[in-house]
Every structure is written in structure tokens, then in C-alpha cells.
XYZ file of C-alpha atoms in Angstrom:
95
model
C 39.285 102.625 -32.697
C 42.612 101.700 -31.213
C 42.008 104.119 -28.560
C 42.857 102.661 -24.868
C 39.539 104.339 -24.153
C 37.587 101.539 -26.465
C 39.399 98.360 -24.695
C 38.338 99.830 -21.358
C 34.430 100.419 -22.189
C 34.706 96.586 -23.851
C 35.699 95.314 -20.974
C 33.232 97.140 -18.639
C 29.459 95.083 -17.464
C 26.452 96.449 -16.093
C 26.967 96.583 -12.495
C 30.469 97.176 -12.428
C 31.274 100.379 -10.013
C 32.109 103.657 -11.899
C 33.835 107.040 -10.393
C 33.258 110.637 -11.169
C 35.835 113.070 -12.036
C 36.240 116.600 -12.673
C 39.330 117.664 -15.174
C 38.749 120.877 -17.271
C 35.259 122.106 -16.418
C 34.103 118.869 -17.564
C 33.106 115.602 -15.408
C 34.422 112.343 -16.762
C 33.238 108.539 -15.727
C 36.359 106.341 -13.809
C 36.597 102.760 -14.429
C 37.797 100.728 -11.297
C 41.462 101.001 -13.004
C 41.205 104.714 -12.981
C 40.880 104.990 -16.574
C 38.488 107.121 -18.318
C 35.287 105.104 -19.996
C 33.511 108.573 -20.829
C 32.559 112.327 -20.311
C 29.237 113.681 -19.303
C 27.748 116.491 -20.889
C 29.293 120.060 -21.163
C 26.285 121.050 -19.370
C 26.286 118.425 -16.554
C 26.622 120.179 -13.105
C 26.501 118.542 -9.788
C 22.984 119.103 -8.423
C 22.973 121.971 -5.446
C 23.757 120.719 -2.186
C 24.887 117.105 -3.381
C 27.462 115.135 -3.218
C 28.601 112.197 -5.521
C 27.955 109.021 -3.822
C 28.606 105.970 -6.135
C 27.978 105.051 -9.856
C 27.805 101.919 -12.055
C 27.447 101.096 -15.305
C 24.061 100.925 -15.979
C 24.423 99.771 -19.825
C 26.957 99.965 -22.390
C 25.632 100.659 -25.822
C 26.647 100.833 -29.840
C 26.145 104.128 -31.621
C 26.414 104.290 -35.518
C 27.818 107.233 -37.560
C 25.213 106.457 -40.138
C 22.212 106.663 -37.470
C 23.827 110.078 -36.652
C 22.120 113.294 -37.745
C 23.909 114.277 -41.258
C 25.378 117.574 -39.554
C 26.953 115.833 -36.684
C 28.543 113.061 -39.055
C 31.246 114.889 -40.255
C 32.424 115.212 -36.463
C 32.356 111.191 -35.685
C 35.791 109.962 -35.048
C 34.957 106.376 -35.902
C 32.001 104.132 -37.563
C 30.789 103.028 -34.308
C 31.516 103.661 -31.100
C 30.233 102.453 -27.472
C 28.837 104.683 -24.789
C 28.363 104.003 -20.934
C 25.176 104.870 -19.688
C 25.732 105.774 -16.028
C 23.776 105.074 -12.934
C 24.917 108.199 -10.749
C 24.111 108.835 -7.039
C 24.070 111.197 -5.180
C 23.805 112.323 -1.305
C 22.995 115.336 0.469
C 26.203 117.270 1.854
C 26.511 116.445 5.971
C 27.610 119.340 7.648
């Protein structure tokens, strides 16, 4: 719970700008200070023919271990955590 990512997420509010960075075959959400505030699903890929244009915080929600399915609870590292819901905008590649 004392991890830097929790402090960074706590500073976010809806409308704040987000960046998108690929790292180790996954995409990370980056705040304006360059800190990681989230990671997209392993199955996420850029829409074909599109490039990342911009990102913003749509919301920050709190998830709780007790609300997770029983099989998943053993994987939770803390009892409650914040999840950044991003609004990501993509545009067509220009030749």
C-alpha cells in the first residue's frame, strides 16, 4: 500500500492527462510526471492502422479484495486498491 503507484493515483482527478507507453509487451498508463499509474490488459493491442493520440483520466475507482471472486482473492496484494479508468483516443496513421 505504500507503493509509489498508490500515491501517484491518489493525486489523479478526472480530466488529467495520461500517456501510453509500451513496456515488456504491455501498455502502461503514465501520468504527467512520467509515473506509472496503471497497466492495460495483456490482451490489449493498438487498433489496426491507428496511433495513440491522447489520454485522460475518466475516473478512479476503488476495488476491494472482498468483492473479488474467491479464486482471485489469493492473488490480491492488498485489501483495497485504486483503478484508473482511462479515456484513450486513437487516430489514423498519416502516410
